[in-house]
């Protein structure tokens, strides 16, 4: 008897499932192999040689080309160069952070946050939150700072190239949660008139690299923020729940000048189709899961959720600009 369309579809779904399930069983191998490649310095080896290398294992990241002897070899691609530890586009430190035992352990306790009314999976795995852990472990703190610097270089370049007018008229700029100062080093180089204040926890800024035009200041953003014409805060607010975000934003609003001041927020916006670069949609959704695993109340926010925290913090208006990055740029005005 001839199969019906429904039966054919069900059979195809069953056949697809037989293959698809293995992606979940062994899905971790992609991360493990890439981490291994970073640790072994494979991308650097190819770059230093300056000619293709014959290693079949490189096929996923490197471009296959014929050699003069007729055999096949592999050379660098834009993706493989991101595995290098140095360079403007490198993401090696981010890979090493997220694949580290410290950051992987909470994923085994992810259900804790769902079932235990907000209890952090990171707390469950390590007995303290991610910030306390980093404060007590200098090596892990550096790994976090190096990883954040990877994304900062990409996001800041996207902002500087895509909407440099955001910084018009700003002479002093405080970076809230600025880690090692990469954001302000990049911005003061692009806009030499700007004097930067890199503001973060004392154990973070005490090891930050000195930079002309940038002052490193230690403190707690929940207690207050150094005064400046404007404030920039990148990938910090998604670490916190709404109440904490509102508190941080209120402190930022108090620190900036009332006439020309603004708070420049660099964060992801999810579930929005208008004005947001959707090539990164899946990354934004993955980040939301990362926040669930690594923070107490952190999350990625929709436009509606951003509107809520900004209004509650007392901002009168805001602009949103899509940039070629995971994040969007939000300018919030007093």
XYZ file of N, CA and C in Angstrom, residues 31-266:
708
model
N 33.746 21.914 21.017
C 34.427 22.804 21.946
C 35.764 22.211 22.388
N 35.771 20.912 22.678
C 36.990 20.272 23.164
C 38.106 20.312 22.122
N 37.756 20.046 20.867
C 38.754 20.034 19.806
C 39.291 21.440 19.547
N 38.384 22.434 19.539
C 38.825 23.808 19.317
C 39.718 24.272 20.465
N 39.341 23.928 21.698
C 40.182 24.275 22.842
C 41.572 23.665 22.685
N 41.615 22.415 22.262
C 42.893 21.732 22.046
C 43.720 22.464 20.992
N 43.070 22.895 19.917
C 43.775 23.608 18.853
C 44.377 24.908 19.354
N 43.625 25.618 20.212
C 44.127 26.866 20.790
C 45.321 26.590 21.693
N 45.189 25.584 22.564
C 46.260 25.265 23.504
C 47.533 24.798 22.797
N 47.373 24.093 21.690
C 48.528 23.606 20.927
C 49.122 24.669 20.005
N 48.397 25.771 19.834
C 48.906 26.841 18.979
C 48.943 26.478 17.505
N 47.975 25.681 17.065
C 47.965 25.240 15.672
C 47.817 26.414 14.707
N 46.917 27.334 15.023
C 46.714 28.477 14.130
C 47.978 29.317 14.017
N 48.671 29.510 15.130
C 49.934 30.262 15.100
C 50.980 29.542 14.257
N 50.993 28.196 14.350
C 51.969 27.423 13.584
C 51.758 27.601 12.079
N 50.500 27.575 11.657
C 50.193 27.769 10.240
C 50.565 29.180 9.801
N 50.248 30.153 10.660
C 50.533 31.554 10.337
C 52.034 31.790 10.216
N 52.799 31.220 11.142
C 54.241 31.432 11.150
C 54.923 30.762 9.963
N 54.420 29.593 9.572
C 55.026 28.898 8.436
C 54.815 29.676 7.143
N 53.632 30.291 7.020
C 53.360 31.113 5.849
C 52.980 30.341 4.610
N 52.831 29.020 4.765
C 52.403 28.191 3.629
C 51.516 27.070 4.168
N 50.731 26.423 3.297
C 49.782 25.408 3.756
C 50.444 24.249 4.499
N 49.694 23.671 5.469
C 50.145 22.535 6.267
C 49.232 21.341 5.988
N 49.789 20.165 5.853
C 49.007 18.973 5.541
C 48.585 18.254 6.803
N 47.450 18.639 7.351
C 46.871 17.967 8.508
C 45.366 17.844 8.291
N 44.897 16.634 8.115
C 43.477 16.423 7.844
C 42.581 16.953 8.966
N 43.108 16.951 10.196
C 42.307 17.406 11.339
C 41.959 18.886 11.265
N 42.662 19.627 10.404
C 42.410 21.059 10.305
C 41.274 21.391 9.335
N 40.691 20.383 8.730
C 39.741 20.622 7.649
C 38.533 21.459 8.058
N 38.111 21.369 9.299
C 36.915 22.088 9.728
C 37.118 23.591 9.765
N 38.356 24.029 10.027
C 38.620 25.453 10.179
C 39.488 26.039 9.086
N 40.308 25.221 8.464
C 41.290 25.737 7.519
C 40.914 25.372 6.090
N 41.299 26.188 5.153
C 40.938 26.011 3.753
C 41.886 25.032 3.070
N 41.322 24.052 2.397
C 42.115 23.037 1.707
C 42.553 23.565 0.337
N 43.864 23.488 0.069
C 44.408 23.967 -1.206
C 45.450 22.975 -1.708
N 45.646 22.894 -3.012
C 46.681 21.993 -3.549
C 48.072 22.597 -3.374
N 49.051 21.761 -3.081
C 50.431 22.220 -2.967
C 51.116 22.078 -4.323
N 52.349 22.578 -4.401
C 53.100 22.495 -5.659
C 53.435 21.048 -6.008
N 53.417 20.168 -4.996
C 53.709 18.752 -5.241
C 52.452 17.975 -5.627
N 51.309 18.660 -5.639
C 50.083 17.987 -6.040
C 49.264 17.441 -4.891
N 49.813 17.386 -3.683
C 49.049 16.911 -2.527
C 48.210 18.054 -1.971
N 47.279 17.713 -1.052
C 46.412 18.726 -0.474
C 46.950 19.172 0.880
N 46.794 20.457 1.148
C 47.260 21.007 2.418
C 46.251 22.048 2.894
N 46.497 22.623 4.071
C 45.541 23.552 4.655
C 46.197 24.875 4.997
N 45.456 25.957 4.740
C 45.957 27.282 5.055
C 44.930 28.020 5.918
N 45.329 29.159 6.452
C 44.479 29.922 7.347
C 43.223 30.460 6.641
N 42.166 30.613 7.418
C 40.928 31.264 6.982
C 40.594 32.333 8.025
N 39.642 33.233 7.749
C 39.228 34.193 8.772
C 38.787 33.517 10.072
N 38.145 32.339 9.958
C 37.726 31.619 11.159
C 38.913 31.068 11.933
N 39.861 30.435 11.228
C 40.996 29.839 11.926
C 41.872 30.895 12.602
N 41.966 32.088 12.000
C 42.777 33.139 12.611
C 42.199 33.611 13.942
N 40.909 33.373 14.147
C 40.303 33.732 15.423
C 40.718 32.785 16.548
N 41.402 31.699 16.194
C 41.915 30.774 17.201
C 43.302 31.179 17.698
N 43.893 32.184 17.091
C 45.197 32.661 17.521
C 45.046 33.475 18.799
N 46.084 33.450 19.631
C 46.023 34.163 20.909
C 46.264 35.655 20.754
N 46.728 36.061 19.585
C 46.999 37.475 19.351
C 46.328 37.905 18.055
N 46.126 39.192 17.922
C 45.466 39.708 16.733
C 44.145 40.363 17.096
N 43.731 41.324 16.298
C 42.539 42.115 16.598
C 41.268 41.283 16.631
N 41.211 40.202 15.866
C 39.982 39.410 15.777
C 40.021 38.126 16.603
N 41.073 37.919 17.393
C 41.207 36.633 18.063
C 40.138 36.447 19.135
N 39.673 35.199 19.267
C 38.688 34.821 20.282
C 39.204 33.676 21.145
N 40.518 33.455 21.109
C 41.102 32.315 21.812
C 40.821 32.359 23.310
N 41.001 33.532 23.928
C 40.798 33.627 25.377
C 39.348 33.347 25.755
N 38.426 33.743 24.903
C 37.007 33.487 25.175
C 36.726 31.982 25.137
N 37.321 31.317 24.164
C 37.162 29.860 24.062
C 37.749 29.178 25.292
N 38.929 29.623 25.709
C 39.575 29.017 26.871
C 38.787 29.275 28.152
N 38.156 30.446 28.264
C 37.333 30.729 29.446
C 36.123 29.808 29.496
N 35.343 29.796 28.420
C 34.091 29.057 28.443
C 34.300 27.545 28.472
N 35.474 27.074 28.046
C 35.764 25.640 28.077
C 36.557 25.234 29.312
N 36.810 26.188 30.207
C 37.561 25.877 31.428
C 36.701 25.060 32.391
N 37.314 24.208 33.219
C 36.545 23.418 34.186
C 35.665 24.279 35.089
N 36.165 25.468 35.453
C 35.405 26.358 36.340
C 34.083 26.762 35.698
N 34.104 27.118 34.408
C 32.897 27.596 33.744
C 32.016 26.469 33.215
N 32.603 25.291 33.007
C 31.801 24.160 32.548
C 31.034 23.495 33.679
N 31.600 23.504 34.879
C 30.957 22.818 36.010
C 29.518 23.266 36.264
N 29.197 24.564 36.214
C 27.813 24.981 36.477
C 26.787 24.407 35.509
N 27.203 24.077 34.298
C 26.248 23.527 33.337
C 25.682 22.195 33.824
N 26.434 21.497 34.662
C 25.933 20.231 35.222
C 24.910 20.463 36.324
N 24.776 21.718 36.743
C 23.800 22.058 37.797
C 22.779 23.072 37.294
N 22.565 23.103 35.987
C 21.698 24.122 35.399
C 20.273 24.048 35.941
N 19.809 22.845 36.230
C 18.457 22.686 36.752
C 18.264 23.349 38.098
N 19.367 23.597 38.808
C 19.280 24.216 40.125
C 18.595 25.568 40.062
N 18.991 26.380 39.083
C 18.399 27.710 38.987
C 16.927 27.628 38.603
N 16.581 26.663 37.774
C 15.198 26.520 37.334
C 14.309 26.040 38.472
N 14.806 25.060 39.228
C 13.979 24.417 40.249
C 14.098 25.043 41.628
N 15.190 25.760 41.884
C 15.432 26.266 43.244
C 15.196 27.763 43.367
N 14.338 28.290 42.500
C 13.902 29.687 42.614
C 15.061 30.671 42.646
N 15.921 30.571 41.631
C 16.959 31.579 41.485
C 18.320 31.215 42.030
N 18.446 30.067 42.673
C 19.757 29.658 43.164
C 20.700 29.455 41.976
N 21.865 30.049 42.057
C 22.792 30.032 40.936
C 23.416 28.662 40.729
N 23.487 28.241 39.468
C 24.178 26.999 39.143
C 25.660 27.121 39.451
N 26.210 28.324 39.284
C 27.625 28.549 39.613
C 27.834 28.400 41.116
N 26.935 28.953 41.914
C 27.006 28.799 43.369
C 26.946 27.330 43.770
N 26.048 26.603 43.114
C 25.889 25.182 43.413
C 27.173 24.420 43.129
N 27.842 24.774 42.029
C 29.052 24.063 41.624
C 30.271 24.454 42.449
N 30.353 25.752 42.861
C 31.592 26.253 43.460
C 31.434 26.841 44.865
N 30.216 26.944 45.357
C 30.010 27.446 46.710
C 30.092 28.949 46.845
N 30.211 29.669 45.744
C 30.256 31.132 45.746
C 29.892 31.616 44.351
N 29.558 32.918 44.231
C 29.194 33.411 42.908
C 30.447 33.652 42.068
N 30.232 33.917 40.790
C 31.340 34.020 39.845
C 32.284 35.165 40.193
N 31.743 36.262 40.769
C 32.566 37.423 41.088
C 33.448 37.146 42.306
N 32.879 36.486 43.319
C 33.670 36.117 44.493
C 34.751 35.109 44.126
N 34.399 34.198 43.220
C 35.382 33.215 42.769
C 36.553 33.901 42.081
N 36.244 34.837 41.195
C 37.301 35.541 40.459
C 38.157 36.392 41.388
N 37.538 37.003 42.409
C 38.287 37.839 43.349
C 39.302 37.020 44.141
N 38.987 35.736 44.341
C 39.863 34.870 45.127
C 40.841 34.071 44.267
N 40.670 34.115 42.962
C 41.503 33.323 42.054
C 42.031 34.236 40.946
N 43.267 34.694 41.103
C 43.841 35.660 40.169
C 43.924 35.111 38.744
N 44.212 33.825 38.609
C 44.338 33.232 37.274
C 42.994 33.224 36.559
N 41.936 32.884 37.295
C 40.609 32.876 36.672
C 40.142 34.291 36.371
N 40.468 35.224 37.240
C 40.116 36.625 37.002
C 40.773 37.121 35.713
N 42.035 36.759 35.505
C 42.733 37.165 34.275
C 42.086 36.516 33.056
N 41.657 35.268 33.203
C 41.016 34.577 32.086
C 39.723 35.293 31.695
N 38.962 35.752 32.689
C 37.743 36.512 32.421
C 38.081 37.816 31.704
N 39.061 38.544 32.230
C 39.437 39.827 31.627
C 39.923 39.659 30.188
N 40.740 38.629 29.958
C 41.245 38.381 28.598
C 40.101 38.032 27.641
N 39.137 37.242 28.135
C 38.000 36.863 27.295
C 37.145 38.072 26.957
N 36.876 38.915 27.962
C 36.073 40.108 27.712
C 36.778 41.056 26.733
N 38.108 41.087 26.811
C 38.873 41.943 25.902
C 38.705 41.486 24.451
N 38.575 40.178 24.232
C 38.367 39.659 22.877
C 37.122 40.279 22.255
N 36.010 40.183 22.978
C 34.770 40.726 22.436
C 34.801 42.247 22.367
N 35.435 42.877 23.346
C 35.490 44.337 23.366
C 36.148 44.881 22.112
N 37.240 44.251 21.679
C 37.918 44.718 20.464
C 36.983 44.665 19.259
N 36.184 43.615 19.168
C 35.252 43.481 18.047
C 34.117 44.493 18.140
N 33.521 44.603 19.327
C 32.372 45.500 19.504
C 32.769 46.964 19.354
N 33.916 47.344 19.925
C 34.328 48.746 19.835
C 34.661 49.130 18.397
N 35.282 48.217 17.655
C 35.573 48.514 16.258
C 34.271 48.691 15.474
N 33.264 47.858 15.778
C 31.975 47.975 15.107
C 31.320 49.321 15.408
N 31.465 49.804 16.638
C 30.885 51.094 17.017
C 31.652 52.245 16.379
N 32.971 52.194 16.468
C 33.798 53.281 15.927
C 33.611 53.407 14.421
N 33.521 52.275 13.725
C 33.359 52.307 12.273
C 31.915 52.588 11.855
N 30.967 52.131 12.667
C 29.570 52.236 12.274
C 28.836 53.468 12.762
N 29.196 53.965 13.948
C 28.486 55.132 14.485
C 29.400 55.962 15.392
N 30.479 56.507 14.847
C 31.424 57.288 15.644
C 30.811 58.541 16.243
N 29.703 59.014 15.671
C 29.059 60.228 16.173
C 28.531 60.072 17.590
N 28.434 58.841 18.048
C 27.982 58.583 19.422
C 28.868 59.312 20.430
N 30.145 59.503 20.082
C 31.100 60.092 21.022
C 31.339 61.583 20.778
N 30.555 62.171 19.895
C 30.688 63.610 19.641
C 30.420 64.405 20.923
N 31.288 65.363 21.205
C 31.089 66.246 22.353
C 31.500 65.682 23.691
N 31.920 64.429 23.724
C 32.318 63.803 24.992
C 33.807 64.045 25.234
N 34.121 64.610 26.372
C 35.522 64.856 26.740
C 35.991 63.936 27.855
N 35.078 63.536 28.747
C 35.413 62.565 29.787
C 34.406 61.426 29.730
N 34.911 60.209 29.803
C 34.067 59.021 29.656
C 34.463 57.990 30.704
N 33.506 57.551 31.519
C 33.778 56.518 32.513
C 33.221 55.190 32.006
N 34.049 54.148 32.057
C 33.657 52.807 31.636
C 33.319 52.002 32.886
N 32.063 51.632 33.033
C 31.591 50.910 34.217
C 31.823 49.416 34.017
N 32.610 48.814 34.916
C 32.955 47.409 34.748
C 33.883 47.225 33.575
N 34.872 48.116 33.471
C 35.736 48.164 32.290
C 36.835 47.129 32.222
N 36.876 46.207 33.194
C 37.883 45.143 33.173
C 39.304 45.691 33.039
N 40.043 45.240 32.023
C 41.456 45.628 31.905
C 41.660 46.933 31.149
N 40.558 47.621 30.802
C 40.674 48.911 30.134
C 40.709 48.865 28.619
N 40.425 47.699 28.031
C 40.488 47.582 26.574
C 39.541 48.550 25.874
N 38.337 48.708 26.422
C 37.361 49.616 25.805
C 37.916 51.027 25.708
N 38.425 51.548 26.809
C 38.908 52.929 26.813
C 40.227 53.085 26.068
N 41.078 52.077 26.070
C 42.294 52.148 25.269
C 41.937 52.285 23.795
N 40.918 51.539 23.376
C 40.486 51.598 21.982
C 39.843 52.942 21.651
N 38.984 53.427 22.541
C 38.266 54.673 22.278
C 39.167 55.896 22.345
N 40.089 55.937 23.311
C 40.978 57.102 23.403
C 41.971 57.150 22.252
N 42.259 56.007 21.670
C 43.114 55.987 20.484
C 42.349 56.546 19.288
N 41.079 56.181 19.191
C 40.255 56.660 18.076
C 39.839 58.114 18.256
N 39.632 58.523 19.519
C 39.196 59.881 19.833
C 40.115 60.453 20.915
N 41.287 60.945 20.536
C 42.313 61.381 21.495
C 41.850 62.461 22.471
N 40.800 63.185 22.130
C 40.329 64.247 23.034
C 39.691 63.673 24.304
N 39.244 62.419 24.241
C 38.535 61.816 25.368
C 39.511 61.407 26.472
N 39.176 61.788 27.699
C 39.901 61.295 28.876
C 39.047 60.200 29.511
N 39.638 59.031 29.682
C 38.869 57.879 30.156
C 39.098 57.553 31.616
N 38.040 57.038 32.258
C 38.117 56.534 33.632
C 37.662 55.081 33.592
N 38.589 54.172 33.791
C 38.267 52.748 33.784
C 37.888 52.329 35.204
N 36.617 52.037 35.415
C 36.081 51.785 36.752
C 35.671 50.325 36.892
N 36.276 49.648 37.858
C 35.933 48.243 38.110
C 36.337 47.908 39.543
N 36.119 46.673 39.933
C 36.479 46.238 41.278
C 37.988 46.380 41.486
N 38.409 46.657 42.714
C 39.839 46.899 42.980
C 40.765 45.800 42.494
N 40.371 44.517 42.665
C 41.268 43.431 42.265
C 41.412 43.335 40.746
N 40.481 43.973 40.010
C 40.543 43.980 38.547
C 41.442 45.113 38.056
N 41.184 46.328 38.523
C 41.925 47.476 38.004
C 43.369 47.525 38.499
N 43.667 46.849 39.609
C 45.034 46.900 40.131
C 46.027 46.197 39.214
N 45.542 45.347 38.320
C 46.434 44.655 37.381
C 46.220 45.132 35.948
N 45.404 46.182 35.784
C 45.135 46.705 34.434
C 46.360 47.432 33.885
N 46.575 47.291 32.605
C 47.713 47.912 31.935
C 47.570 49.435 31.916
N 48.661 50.140 32.231
C 48.638 51.595 32.196
C 48.466 52.067 30.755
N 47.736 53.153 30.612
C 47.458 53.678 29.274
C 47.345 55.188 29.340
N 47.999 55.873 28.393
C 47.919 57.325 28.350
C 46.475 57.767 28.129
N 46.010 58.668 28.956
C 44.655 59.189 28.823
C 43.603 58.395 29.545
N 44.010 57.323 30.245
C 43.053 56.484 30.967
C 43.488 56.342 32.418
N 42.577 56.632 33.331
C 42.817 56.469 34.761
C 42.042 55.251 35.252
N 42.714 54.366 35.972
C 42.059 53.185 36.528
C 41.591 53.492 37.949
N 40.314 53.277 38.196
C 39.730 53.580 39.498
C 38.985 52.346 40.020
N 39.309 51.951 41.245
C 38.643 50.811 41.854
C 37.444 51.237 42.671
N 36.417 50.421 42.675
C 35.227 50.728 43.450
C 34.112 49.747 43.154
N 32.919 50.063 43.655
C 31.750 49.198 43.505
C 30.640 49.997 42.831
N 30.186 49.547 41.669
C 29.181 50.291 40.908
C 27.843 50.383 41.629
N 27.630 49.526 42.630
C 26.392 49.600 43.396
C 26.443 50.720 44.444
N 27.647 51.167 44.776
C 27.801 52.262 45.737
C 27.844 53.621 45.054
N 28.369 53.678 43.842
C 28.486 54.933 43.125
C 29.418 54.803 41.946
N 29.402 55.817 41.087
C 30.176 55.801 39.848
C 30.933 57.118 39.720
N 32.194 57.099 39.286
C 32.940 58.352 39.076
C 32.233 59.269 38.078
N 32.304 60.568 38.327
C 31.632 61.541 37.459
C 32.369 61.712 36.128
N 31.604 61.940 35.079
C 32.162 62.160 33.741
C 31.069 62.747 32.860
N 31.449 63.196 31.661
C 30.449 63.690 30.713
C 29.447 62.593 30.361
N 29.975 61.396 30.171
C 29.134 60.268 29.774
C 29.705 58.987 30.372
N 28.876 57.958 30.383
C 29.301 56.642 30.878
C 29.065 55.606 29.784
N 29.929 54.613 29.749
C 29.725 53.476 28.851
C 29.745 52.219 29.696
N 28.841 51.312 29.401
C 28.757 50.068 30.171
C 28.459 48.934 29.192
N 29.412 48.026 29.067
C 29.333 46.966 28.061
C 29.303 45.596 28.724
N 28.315 44.822 28.359
C 28.184 43.440 28.817
C 28.340 43.315 30.332
N 27.704 44.224 31.046
C 27.676 44.186 32.510
C 26.250 43.975 33.002
N 25.325 44.721 32.442
C 23.943 44.681 32.919
C 23.298 43.318 32.719
N 23.742 42.568 31.712
C 23.135 41.243 31.505
C 23.531 40.248 32.600
N 24.479 40.626 33.426
C 24.884 39.763 34.541
C 23.929 39.852 35.729
N 22.984 40.811 35.679
C 22.189 41.134 36.860
C 20.694 41.116 36.573
N 19.902 40.962 37.643
C 18.456 41.041 37.538
C 18.004 42.479 37.373
N 16.715 42.670 37.174
C 16.186 44.006 36.903
C 16.465 44.997 38.034
N 16.262 44.589 39.264
C 16.468 45.512 40.387
C 17.909 45.999 40.449
N 18.851 45.089 40.265
C 20.268 45.468 40.281
C 20.606 46.371 39.090
N 20.039 46.059 37.912
C 20.278 46.886 36.725
C 19.784 48.310 36.947
N 18.618 48.431 37.525
C 18.045 49.753 37.782
C 18.932 50.535 38.736
N 19.447 49.878 39.762
C 20.350 50.526 40.718
C 21.622 51.005 40.022
N 22.221 50.155 39.210
C 23.446 50.517 38.484
C 23.177 51.693 37.547
N 22.083 51.628 36.819
C 21.759 52.683 35.861
C 21.452 54.009 36.553
N 20.818 53.947 37.703
C 20.567 55.177 38.463
C 21.889 55.817 38.880
N 22.839 54.991 39.330
C 24.150 55.513 39.712
C 24.870 56.116 38.501
N 24.729 55.473 37.346
C 25.327 56.024 36.123
C 24.705 57.366 35.778
N 23.383 57.457 35.905
C 22.681 58.694 35.565
C 23.100 59.832 36.491
N 23.345 59.507 37.745
C 23.772 60.525 38.707
C 25.185 61.024 38.421
N 25.990 60.196 37.773
C 27.404 60.529 37.567
C 27.650 61.380 36.329
N 26.710 61.399 35.383
C 26.951 62.102 34.126
C 26.397 63.521 34.165
N 26.929 64.370 33.281
C 26.454 65.750 33.211
C 25.017 65.780 32.710
N 24.251 66.694 33.236
C 22.816 66.716 32.926
C 22.512 67.321 31.559
N 23.387 68.209 31.067
C 23.081 68.879 29.803
C 23.429 68.033 28.579
N 24.663 67.504 28.535
C 25.082 66.725 27.363
C 25.400 65.276 27.704
N 25.073 64.864 28.915
C 25.423 63.519 29.355
C 24.526 62.430 28.792
N 25.057 61.232 28.754
C 24.282 60.055 28.364
C 25.009 58.806 28.846
N 24.266 57.721 28.916
C 24.849 56.424 29.252
C 24.801 55.569 27.995
N 25.968 55.102 27.565
C 26.093 54.286 26.359
C 26.129 52.821 26.803
N 25.096 52.095 26.451
C 24.948 50.694 26.869
C 25.215 49.797 25.667
N 26.113 48.851 25.831
C 26.435 47.912 24.756
C 26.012 46.521 25.222
